[in-house]
Coordinates of C-alpha atoms in Angstrom, one line a residue:
M9 CA 0.0 0.0 0.0
V10 CA 2.8 2.5 0.9
E11 CA 4.4 2.0 -2.5
L12 CA 1.1 3.1 -4.1
L13 CA 1.3 6.5 -2.2
E14 CA 5.0 7.3 -2.1
F15 CA 6.7 9.9 -4.4
D16 CA 7.8 7.7 -7.3
R17 CA 9.4 9.6 -10.1
H18 CA 8.5 7.2 -12.9
A19 CA 4.9 6.8 -11.7
L20 CA 4.4 10.5 -11.4
L21 CA 5.8 11.1 -14.9
A22 CA 3.3 8.4 -16.1
G23 CA 0.4 10.4 -14.7
E24 CA -0.1 9.2 -11.1
F25 CA -0.6 12.8 -9.9
W26 CA -2.0 11.9 -6.5
R27 CA 1.6 11.2 -5.5
L28 CA 2.3 14.9 -5.5
W29 CA 0.4 15.0 -2.2
S30 CA 0.4 11.4 -0.9
G31 CA 4.2 11.0 -0.9
H32 CA 4.3 13.4 2.1
L33 CA 1.9 11.2 4.1
V34 CA 3.8 7.9 4.0
H35 CA 7.0 7.2 5.9
Y36 CA 9.8 4.6 6.1
S37 CA 9.1 3.7 9.7
A38 CA 6.8 4.6 12.7
Q39 CA 9.7 6.6 14.3
H40 CA 10.1 8.6 11.0
A41 CA 6.4 9.3 11.0
L42 CA 6.4 10.3 14.7
I43 CA 9.2 12.7 14.4
D44 CA 7.7 14.4 11.3
F45 CA 4.3 14.5 13.0
A46 CA 5.6 16.1 16.2
V47 CA 7.3 19.0 14.2
V48 CA 4.3 19.4 11.9
L49 CA 1.9 19.5 14.9
A50 CA 4.0 22.0 16.9
A51 CA 4.5 24.4 13.9
A52 CA 0.8 24.1 12.8
V53 CA -0.4 25.0 16.3
I54 CA 1.7 28.2 16.2
V55 CA 0.5 29.1 12.7
V56 CA -3.2 28.6 13.6
Q57 CA -3.0 30.2 17.0
L58 CA -1.2 33.3 15.9
S59 CA -3.5 34.0 13.0
A60 CA -6.3 36.6 13.2
S61 CA -8.7 33.9 14.1
P62 CA -8.4 30.1 14.5
A63 CA -10.6 29.6 11.5
A64 CA -8.4 31.9 9.4
G65 CA -5.4 30.2 10.7
M66 CA -6.8 26.8 9.8
R67 CA -7.7 28.0 6.2
R68 CA -4.1 29.4 5.8
L69 CA -2.7 26.1 7.1
L70 CA -4.8 23.9 4.8
L71 CA -4.0 26.1 1.8
A72 CA -0.3 26.1 2.5
V73 CA -0.2 22.3 2.8
G74 CA -2.5 21.8 -0.2
L75 CA -0.4 24.0 -2.4
G76 CA 3.0 23.3 -0.7
A77 CA 2.9 19.5 -1.1
P78 CA 2.7 19.6 -4.9
F79 CA 5.1 22.5 -5.1
I80 CA 7.7 20.4 -3.2
S81 CA 7.0 17.3 -5.2
L82 CA 7.2 19.1 -8.6
G83 CA 10.3 20.8 -7.4
M84 CA 11.8 17.4 -6.6
L85 CA 11.0 16.3 -10.2
L86 CA 12.9 19.3 -11.5
I87 CA 15.9 19.7 -9.2
A88 CA 16.5 16.2 -8.0
P89 CA 16.4 13.9 -11.1
H90 CA 18.3 11.2 -9.3
C91 CA 15.6 11.0 -6.5
L92 CA 13.4 8.1 -7.6
Y93 CA 11.4 7.7 -4.4
Y94 CA 10.6 10.0 -1.5
R95 CA 8.5 9.5 1.6
G96 CA 7.9 11.7 4.6
A97 CA 6.5 15.0 5.8
S98 CA 9.8 16.6 6.7
A99 CA 9.6 19.0 3.8
I100 CA 6.1 20.0 4.9
A101 CA 7.5 20.3 8.5
A102 CA 10.2 22.7 7.2
M103 CA 7.6 24.8 5.4
L104 CA 5.5 25.0 8.6
V105 CA 8.5 25.9 10.7
V106 CA 9.2 28.8 8.4
M107 CA 5.6 29.9 8.6
A108 CA 5.6 29.6 12.4
G109 CA 8.8 31.7 12.6
G110 CA 7.1 34.3 10.3
A111 CA 4.0 34.3 12.6
L112 CA 6.2 34.7 15.7
W113 CA 8.5 37.4 14.3
P114 CA 6.2 40.5 14.5
R115 CA 5.3 39.6 18.2
A116 CA 8.8 38.8 19.2
T117 CA 11.0 40.7 21.6
R118 CA 14.6 41.4 20.7
S119 CA 15.9 38.3 22.5
M120 CA 13.1 36.1 21.0
R121 CA 14.1 37.4 17.5
A122 CA 17.7 36.4 18.2
A123 CA 16.4 32.9 19.1
L124 CA 14.4 32.8 15.9
L125 CA 17.4 33.8 13.8
L126 CA 19.5 31.2 15.6
M127 CA 16.9 28.6 14.7
A128 CA 16.9 29.7 11.1
A129 CA 20.6 29.5 11.0
T130 CA 20.4 26.0 12.5
L131 CA 17.9 24.8 9.9
T132 CA 20.1 26.3 7.1
A133 CA 23.2 24.5 8.5
K134 CA 21.2 21.2 8.8
I135 CA 20.1 21.4 5.2
A136 CA 23.7 22.3 4.1
A137 CA 25.1 19.4 6.1
E138 CA 22.5 17.0 4.5
A139 CA 23.5 18.3 1.0
A140 CA 27.2 17.6 1.8
G141 CA 26.3 14.1 3.0
A142 CA 27.7 14.8 6.4
L143 CA 24.6 13.5 8.2
H144 CA 24.1 10.2 6.4
G145 CA 23.5 7.5 8.9
W146 CA 22.4 10.0 11.6
S147 CA 18.8 9.9 10.6
N148 CA 16.3 7.3 11.6
L149 CA 15.9 6.3 8.0
P150 CA 16.9 2.8 6.7
L151 CA 20.6 2.8 5.8
D152 CA 19.9 2.6 2.1
V153 CA 17.7 5.7 2.1
V154 CA 19.4 9.1 1.6
V155 CA 17.9 12.2 3.1
A156 CA 16.3 14.3 0.3
W157 CA 17.8 17.6 1.4
Q158 CA 16.3 19.2 -1.8
A159 CA 12.8 18.5 -0.4
H160 CA 13.7 20.3 2.9
L161 CA 15.1 23.2 0.9
L162 CA 11.9 23.4 -1.2
G163 CA 9.9 23.2 2.0
V164 CA 11.8 26.3 3.4
L165 CA 11.2 28.1 0.1
A166 CA 7.5 27.2 0.1
G167 CA 7.2 28.5 3.7
A168 CA 9.0 31.7 2.8
L169 CA 6.6 32.3 -0.1
T170 CA 3.7 32.3 2.4
L171 CA 5.2 35.1 4.5
P172 CA 3.8 38.6 4.1
F173 CA 6.3 41.0 2.5
R174 CA 5.6 44.5 3.6
K175 CA 7.7 47.6 3.1
P176 CA 8.9 48.9 6.4
R177 CA 7.1 52.0 7.5
L178 CA 9.1 55.2 7.6
Q179 CA 9.0 56.5 11.1
L180 CA 9.2 60.3 11.6
D181 CA 10.4 61.3 15.0

């Protein structure tokens, strides 16, 4: 059953488009699913709770996941031609972490902003280390599965695209 839902490059190119979404729902192990679920849940709660209303936050969350999942999968088809299979919600988690950071930023004190910047730097370093192959074997994935760092990068990009970009207001003192 899992094979029917995973991101499978050849199946997607043959027209099995549901895999654009479903590949983010299946995992390589229960531990893999639990870790992804914990991050997704924590970030989703922040996104929903810091929205204008819980209903608006839920709509924003569902829209982001509904559009973010195929964005990440299509991106994987384009930028990671060697990636034949992908399973997991870690790219969605990365997207939601960026969205949560964006929701926290306007409300954050100076020290909280420093912590958010440190977390962003840590996420960037993690993705860079994954790209360099420095973390292979450190994950909870089977040994023959390589972390798809490109998916994490695409998740961060998808999250950044959801952030409101406003010009800073000129303050006259």
